[in-house]
GROMACS .gro file of C-alpha atoms in nm:
model
  316
    1MET     CA    1   4.329  -0.790  -0.418
    2PRO     CA    2   4.684  -0.936  -0.469
    3ASN     CA    3   4.783  -0.645  -0.696
    4ILE     CA    4   4.653  -0.387  -0.450
    5ALA     CA    5   4.828  -0.565  -0.162
    6LYS     CA    6   5.158  -0.535  -0.350
    7ARG     CA    7   5.101  -0.165  -0.412
    8ILE     CA    8   5.041  -0.082  -0.046
    9PRO     CA    9   5.289  -0.275   0.169
   10THR     CA   10   5.284   0.007   0.428
   11GLU     CA   11   5.041   0.263   0.569
   12ALA     CA   12   5.230   0.543   0.394
   13ALA     CA   13   5.185   0.364   0.061
   14ALA     CA   14   4.812   0.327   0.131
   15TYR     CA   15   4.787   0.702   0.190
   16GLU     CA   16   4.974   0.768  -0.134
   17LEU     CA   17   4.737   0.542  -0.326
   18LEU     CA   18   4.432   0.718  -0.184
   19GLU     CA   19   4.584   1.055  -0.276
   20GLU     CA   20   4.638   0.931  -0.630
   21TRP     CA   21   4.276   0.814  -0.656
   22ARG     CA   22   4.121   1.123  -0.496
   23TRP     CA   23   4.350   1.410  -0.593
   24HIS     CA   24   4.533   1.281  -0.904
   25GLY     CA   25   4.856   1.439  -0.779
   26MET     CA   26   4.699   1.777  -0.694
   27PRO     CA   27   4.606   1.801  -0.321
   28VAL     CA   28   4.288   1.993  -0.246
   29CYS     CA   29   4.231   2.155   0.092
   30PRO     CA   30   3.896   2.025   0.228
   31HIS     CA   31   3.866   2.332   0.452
   32CYS     CA   32   3.898   2.621   0.203
   33GLY     CA   33   3.906   2.443  -0.134
   34SER     CA   34   4.245   2.576  -0.245
   35ILE     CA   35   4.444   2.356  -0.485
   36ALA     CA   36   4.817   2.281  -0.458
   37GLU     CA   37   4.870   2.568  -0.211
   38HIS     CA   38   5.001   2.340   0.063
   39TYR     CA   39   5.318   2.207   0.215
   40PHE     CA   40   5.386   1.851   0.320
   41LEU     CA   41   5.440   1.768   0.688
   42THR     CA   42   5.554   1.409   0.638
   43PRO     CA   43   5.898   1.339   0.480
   44ARG     CA   44   5.880   1.279   0.107
   45ASN     CA   45   6.044   0.938   0.144
   46GLY     CA   46   5.725   0.812   0.316
   47SER     CA   47   5.898   0.724   0.642
   48THR     CA   48   5.737   0.782   0.978
   49ARG     CA   49   5.725   1.116   1.152
   50GLU     CA   50   5.694   1.213   1.515
   51THR     CA   51   5.360   1.344   1.638
   52ASN     CA   52   5.308   1.605   1.911
   53SER     CA   53   5.268   1.321   2.161
   54GLY     CA   54   5.603   1.174   2.065
   55ASN     CA   55   5.464   0.870   1.883
   56GLN     CA   56   5.567   0.766   1.535
   57THR     CA   57   5.310   0.765   1.253
   58GLU     CA   58   5.303   0.696   0.881
   59ARG     CA   59   5.002   0.922   0.830
   60ARG     CA   60   5.066   1.164   0.544
   61LEU     CA   61   4.969   1.510   0.661
   62TRP     CA   62   4.942   1.841   0.474
   63LYS     CA   63   4.900   2.202   0.580
   64CYS     CA   64   4.724   2.467   0.375
   65ARG     CA   65   4.912   2.791   0.314
   66GLY     CA   66   4.582   2.974   0.280
   67CYS     CA   67   4.368   2.880   0.581
   68ARG     CA   68   4.665   2.736   0.776
   69LYS     CA   69   4.472   2.420   0.865
   70LYS     CA   70   4.611   2.069   0.857
   71PHE     CA   71   4.445   1.792   0.659
   72SER     CA   72   4.498   1.450   0.507
   73VAL     CA   73   4.333   1.257   0.227
   74LEU     CA   74   4.088   1.121   0.488
   75THR     CA   75   3.963   1.462   0.605
   76ASN     CA   76   3.589   1.519   0.551
   77THR     CA   77   3.535   1.176   0.396
   78VAL     CA   78   3.364   0.859   0.516
   79MET     CA   79   3.704   0.766   0.666
   80HIS     CA   80   3.733   1.087   0.868
   81GLY     CA   81   3.866   1.030   1.221
   82THR     CA   82   3.910   0.656   1.172
   83HIS     CA   83   4.141   0.452   1.392
   84ILE     CA   84   4.133   0.158   1.151
   85PRO     CA   85   4.449   0.123   0.936
   86VAL     CA   86   4.414   0.286   0.596
   87ARG     CA   87   4.540  -0.034   0.430
   88THR     CA   88   4.240  -0.214   0.579
   89TRP     CA   89   4.006   0.052   0.441
   90VAL     CA   90   4.149   0.009   0.091
   91PHE     CA   91   4.114  -0.369   0.107
   92VAL     CA   92   3.752  -0.352   0.227
   93PHE     CA   93   3.665  -0.089  -0.034
   94PHE     CA   94   3.794  -0.325  -0.300
   95GLU     CA   95   3.606  -0.624  -0.159
   96LEU     CA   96   3.275  -0.435  -0.161
   97CYS     CA   97   3.338  -0.322  -0.517
   98SER     CA   98   3.442  -0.661  -0.653
   99ASN     CA   99   3.209  -0.906  -0.474
  100LYS     CA  100   2.862  -0.895  -0.628
  101ASN     CA  101   2.716  -1.064  -0.318
  102GLY     CA  102   2.874  -0.814  -0.082
  103ILE     CA  103   3.063  -0.908   0.231
  104ALA     CA  104   2.931  -0.962   0.583
  105ALA     CA  105   3.054  -0.758   0.878
  106ARG     CA  106   3.147  -1.079   1.058
  107GLU     CA  107   3.375  -1.173   0.770
  108VAL     CA  108   3.546  -0.833   0.778
  109GLU     CA  109   3.584  -0.871   1.155
  110ARG     CA  110   3.761  -1.207   1.123
  111ARG     CA  111   3.968  -1.125   0.816
  112TYR     CA  112   4.105  -0.789   0.934
  113ASP     CA  113   4.107  -0.842   1.311
  114LEU     CA  114   3.849  -0.574   1.392
  115SER     CA  115   3.588  -0.558   1.665
  116PRO     CA  116   3.231  -0.645   1.558
  117LYS     CA  117   3.116  -0.284   1.599
  118SER     CA  118   3.410  -0.143   1.403
  119ALA     CA  119   3.357  -0.384   1.112
  120TRP     CA  120   2.982  -0.318   1.103
  121PHE     CA  121   3.021   0.061   1.119
  122MET     CA  122   3.302   0.057   0.864
  123LEU     CA  123   3.083  -0.115   0.607
  124HIS     CA  124   2.798   0.129   0.667
  125ARG     CA  125   3.034   0.420   0.610
  126ILE     CA  126   3.138   0.275   0.276
  127ARG     CA  127   2.773   0.218   0.184
  128GLU     CA  128   2.712   0.584   0.264
  129ALA     CA  129   2.967   0.673  -0.006
  130MET     CA  130   2.796   0.436  -0.248
  131SER     CA  131   2.459   0.608  -0.208
  132THR     CA  132   2.318   0.849  -0.464
  133GLY     CA  133   2.393   1.196  -0.337
  134PRO     CA  134   2.159   1.495  -0.339
  135GLY     CA  135   2.126   1.680  -0.666
  136ALA     CA  136   2.163   1.371  -0.884
  137ASP     CA  137   2.028   1.405  -1.238
  138LEU     CA  138   1.675   1.284  -1.299
  139PHE     CA  139   1.621   0.971  -1.504
  140SER     CA  140   1.491   1.021  -1.857
  141GLY     CA  141   1.417   0.787  -2.145
  142VAL     CA  142   1.294   0.437  -2.061
  143VAL     CA  143   1.252   0.380  -1.688
  144VAL     CA  144   1.166   0.036  -1.548
  145ALA     CA  145   0.986   0.032  -1.212
  146ASP     CA  146   0.879  -0.246  -0.979
  147GLU     CA  147   0.845  -0.322  -0.611
  148ALA     CA  148   0.958  -0.609  -0.390
  149TRP     CA  149   0.930  -0.724  -0.029
  150ILE     CA  150   1.242  -0.801   0.172
  151GLY     CA  151   1.234  -1.035   0.470
  152GLY     CA  152   1.159  -1.389   0.574
  153GLU     CA  153   0.827  -1.564   0.524
  154PRO     CA  154   0.608  -1.548   0.836
  155LYS     CA  155   0.503  -1.909   0.784
  156ASN     CA  156   0.864  -2.019   0.839
  157ARG     CA  157   0.882  -1.863   1.184
  158HIS     CA  158   0.786  -1.995   1.522
  159ALA     CA  159   0.415  -1.968   1.584
  160ASN     CA  160   0.448  -1.691   1.843
  161LYS     CA  161   0.652  -1.477   1.602
  162ARG     CA  162   0.425  -1.491   1.300
  163VAL     CA  163   0.251  -1.170   1.195
  164GLY     CA  164  -0.098  -1.236   1.065
  165SER     CA  165   0.017  -1.493   0.809
  166LYS     CA  166  -0.324  -1.664   0.810
  167GLN     CA  167  -0.488  -1.342   0.695
  168GLY     CA  168  -0.242  -1.302   0.412
  169LYS     CA  169  -0.056  -1.021   0.589
  170THR     CA  170   0.319  -0.988   0.616
  171ASP     CA  171   0.573  -0.778   0.801
  172LYS     CA  172   0.822  -0.785   0.514
  173THR     CA  173   0.968  -0.448   0.417
  174PRO     CA  174   0.856  -0.310   0.080
  175ILE     CA  175   1.105  -0.142  -0.152
  176VAL     CA  176   1.074   0.025  -0.492
  177SER     CA  177   1.347   0.012  -0.755
  178LEU     CA  178   1.387   0.218  -1.070
  179ILE     CA  179   1.627   0.134  -1.353
  180ASN     CA  180   1.728   0.364  -1.635
  181SER     CA  181   1.736   0.133  -1.937
  182GLU     CA  182   1.982   0.351  -2.128
  183THR     CA  183   2.246   0.392  -1.855
  184GLY     CA  184   2.170   0.086  -1.642
  185GLU     CA  185   2.166   0.298  -1.326
  186VAL     CA  186   1.956   0.162  -1.039
  187ARG     CA  187   1.795   0.363  -0.760
  188SER     CA  188   1.607   0.187  -0.483
  189LYS     CA  189   1.417   0.313  -0.183
  190VAL     CA  190   1.255   0.164   0.125
  191VAL     CA  191   0.888   0.265   0.141
  192ALA     CA  192   0.606   0.233   0.391
  193ASN     CA  193   0.371   0.077   0.135
  194VAL     CA  194   0.331   0.029  -0.239
  195GLY     CA  195   0.019   0.238  -0.280
  196ARG     CA  196  -0.035   0.478  -0.569
  197GLU     CA  197   0.070   0.795  -0.388
  198THR     CA  198   0.382   0.635  -0.245
  199LEU     CA  199   0.493   0.506  -0.585
  200ARG     CA  200   0.416   0.842  -0.745
  201ALA     CA  201   0.630   1.023  -0.487
  202VAL     CA  202   0.926   0.790  -0.548
  203ILE     CA  203   0.903   0.816  -0.927
  204THR     CA  204   0.855   1.194  -0.944
  205GLU     CA  205   1.153   1.239  -0.713
  206GLN     CA  206   1.386   1.048  -0.944
  207VAL     CA  207   1.236   1.072  -1.295
  208ASP     CA  208   1.175   1.350  -1.546
  209MET     CA  209   0.812   1.252  -1.605
  210ALA     CA  210   0.759   1.446  -1.928
  211ARG     CA  211   1.065   1.295  -2.096
  212SER     CA  212   1.034   0.935  -1.978
  213VAL     CA  213   0.849   0.619  -2.075
  214LEU     CA  214   0.748   0.397  -1.787
  215HIS     CA  215   0.779   0.018  -1.807
  216SER     CA  216   0.595  -0.162  -1.528
  217ASP     CA  217   0.364  -0.451  -1.450
  218SER     CA  218  -0.013  -0.417  -1.465
  219ALA     CA  219  -0.057  -0.304  -1.103
  220GLY     CA  220  -0.328  -0.041  -1.089
  221ALA     CA  221  -0.106   0.201  -0.900
  222TYR     CA  222   0.107   0.252  -1.211
  223GLU     CA  223  -0.183   0.333  -1.445
  224ALA     CA  224  -0.243   0.688  -1.323
  225ILE     CA  225   0.131   0.751  -1.294
  226GLY     CA  226   0.187   0.639  -1.654
  227GLU     CA  227  -0.074   0.889  -1.775
  228ASP     CA  228   0.149   1.174  -1.657
  229MET     CA  229   0.453   1.043  -1.843
  230ALA     CA  230   0.557   1.042  -2.208
  231GLY     CA  231   0.443   0.681  -2.239
  232HIS     CA  232   0.362   0.369  -2.043
  233ILE     CA  233   0.398   0.000  -2.123
  234ALA     CA  234   0.250  -0.242  -1.869
  235VAL     CA  235   0.292  -0.620  -1.890
  236ASN     CA  236   0.034  -0.852  -1.737
  237HIS     CA  237   0.212  -1.123  -1.541
  238SER     CA  238  -0.114  -1.292  -1.445
  239ILE     CA  239  -0.160  -1.416  -1.804
  240GLY     CA  240   0.206  -1.507  -1.851
  241GLN     CA  241   0.295  -1.187  -2.033
  242TYR     CA  242   0.649  -1.067  -1.962
  243VAL     CA  243   0.737  -0.864  -2.274
  244LEU     CA  244   0.510  -0.622  -2.459
  245ASN     CA  245   0.629  -0.404  -2.748
  246GLY     CA  246   0.984  -0.438  -2.621
  247GLY     CA  247   0.883  -0.334  -2.271
  248GLY     CA  248   0.869  -0.524  -1.945
  249THR     CA  249   1.008  -0.548  -1.595
  250ASN     CA  250   1.272  -0.815  -1.655
  251LYS     CA  251   1.562  -0.583  -1.578
  252VAL     CA  252   1.437  -0.489  -1.235
  253GLU     CA  253   1.325  -0.848  -1.165
  254ASN     CA  254   1.684  -0.960  -1.232
  255TYR     CA  255   1.807  -0.697  -0.989
  256PHE     CA  256   1.567  -0.819  -0.720
  257SER     CA  257   1.680  -1.177  -0.778
  258GLN     CA  258   2.044  -1.088  -0.712
  259LEU     CA  259   1.954  -0.865  -0.418
  260LYS     CA  260   1.748  -1.129  -0.240
  261ARG     CA  261   2.002  -1.408  -0.299
  262SER     CA  262   2.281  -1.191  -0.163
  263ILE     CA  263   2.092  -1.077   0.145
  264ASP     CA  264   1.988  -1.434   0.221
  265GLY     CA  265   2.329  -1.589   0.152
  266THR     CA  266   2.566  -1.321   0.280
  267HIS     CA  267   2.384  -1.120   0.546
  268HIS     CA  268   2.100  -1.363   0.633
  269HIS     CA  269   1.902  -1.081   0.793
  270VAL     CA  270   1.886  -0.705   0.733
  271SER     CA  271   1.683  -0.482   0.963
  272GLU     CA  272   1.436  -0.236   0.815
  273GLU     CA  273   1.614   0.065   0.967
  274HIS     CA  274   1.940  -0.015   0.786
  275LEU     CA  275   1.800  -0.169   0.468
  276GLY     CA  276   1.837   0.159   0.277
  277ARG     CA  277   2.216   0.150   0.310
  278TYR     CA  278   2.231  -0.208   0.184
  279LEU     CA  279   2.019  -0.103  -0.113
  280ALA     CA  280   2.268   0.177  -0.185
  281GLU     CA  281   2.547  -0.082  -0.196
  282PHE     CA  282   2.364  -0.311  -0.438
  283ASP     CA  283   2.244  -0.016  -0.647
  284PHE     CA  284   2.601   0.105  -0.691
  285ARG     CA  285   2.739  -0.234  -0.794
  286SER     CA  286   2.450  -0.304  -1.030
  287SER     CA  287   2.475   0.043  -1.186
  288THR     CA  288   2.845  -0.011  -1.259
  289HIS     CA  289   2.835  -0.378  -1.359
  290LYS     CA  290   2.971  -0.308  -1.708
  291ILE     CA  291   3.302  -0.162  -1.587
  292THR     CA  292   3.597  -0.336  -1.424
  293ASP     CA  293   3.648  -0.372  -1.049
  294THR     CA  294   3.932  -0.119  -1.060
  295GLU     CA  295   3.722   0.133  -1.250
  296ARG     CA  296   3.438   0.080  -1.003
  297LEU     CA  297   3.676   0.142  -0.714
  298ASN     CA  298   3.807   0.461  -0.876
  299ARG     CA  299   3.450   0.582  -0.926
  300LEU     CA  300   3.368   0.511  -0.562
  301MET     CA  301   3.672   0.707  -0.447
  302GLY     CA  302   3.525   1.007  -0.625
  303LYS     CA  303   3.221   0.983  -0.397
  304VAL     CA  304   3.383   0.955  -0.052
  305ALA     CA  305   3.424   1.330   0.009
  306GLY     CA  306   3.153   1.511   0.203
  307ARG     CA  307   2.988   1.185   0.310
  308ARG     CA  308   3.076   1.175   0.680
  309LEU     CA  309   2.875   0.936   0.891
  310THR     CA  310   2.903   0.919   1.270
  311TYR     CA  311   2.813   0.622   1.486
  312ARG     CA  312   2.533   0.786   1.684
  313PRO     CA  313   2.297   0.858   1.385
  314VAL     CA  314   2.352   0.503   1.257
  315MET     CA  315   2.246   0.357   1.591
  316ALA     CA  316   1.959   0.602   1.647
   0.00000   0.00000   0.00000
């Protein structure tokens, strides 16, 4: 954070840094896709310019010679149309990339003098960029799968808020996580249940079945799924078995351990309707844990385009 703060003492410098990360010195028009066919509307010295309303701004603006439309490095990204300073965006991007426990919206609100809604929505927009986009390559090789339940224990709640705890029921939210052992990439999904058909749908959506070996526990739901894959190793936790022929679920269990500690310690409570975005955040950090914070930030900047998120769908 100190090094980044020195690099962006002004809004204009923050824009320049984002342009360096996204465009590598070659502006790309988000409207027509043309490269370097633009002219700059803000003075090259980075000073402010006068807008049509007569106000001064440090926003770096470009205009395409082809389609004649104006754009900036924020256009058609998760930052599109933002009224939050770009310097603040850069700082929060870095904090989400460097803090393995994440950061709470209330902390962002206090630290950067934002309203509660702005801080909350800002973090969700960044999580949208962290998510695995459509068309991602299928996993192949060794794939570790397991499920977990997110939420507080019913027995710890007030009596009138418990949900069937005496009958062994729970209102925790089930999730399924898959880890590619070769690349370390994690993909998690909120599911309605952990039945056989649900697990099969999640795995077939993300995994090349014919070219992958499944590592799981001994849950019966995985048995039929493993038969359709190149191989299947199932460990039996009920007899204290955690590794079998080099296979097991330890990798995904470690991921769940970090996920649950972070949700409990940082966010305290995550609603079911927004849990998927939090999973995208933790998936991204876990998938890139072997690279530096700066490299992780650069990789995230390559994912911000085409990921616009408006407030209404988030609140729906």
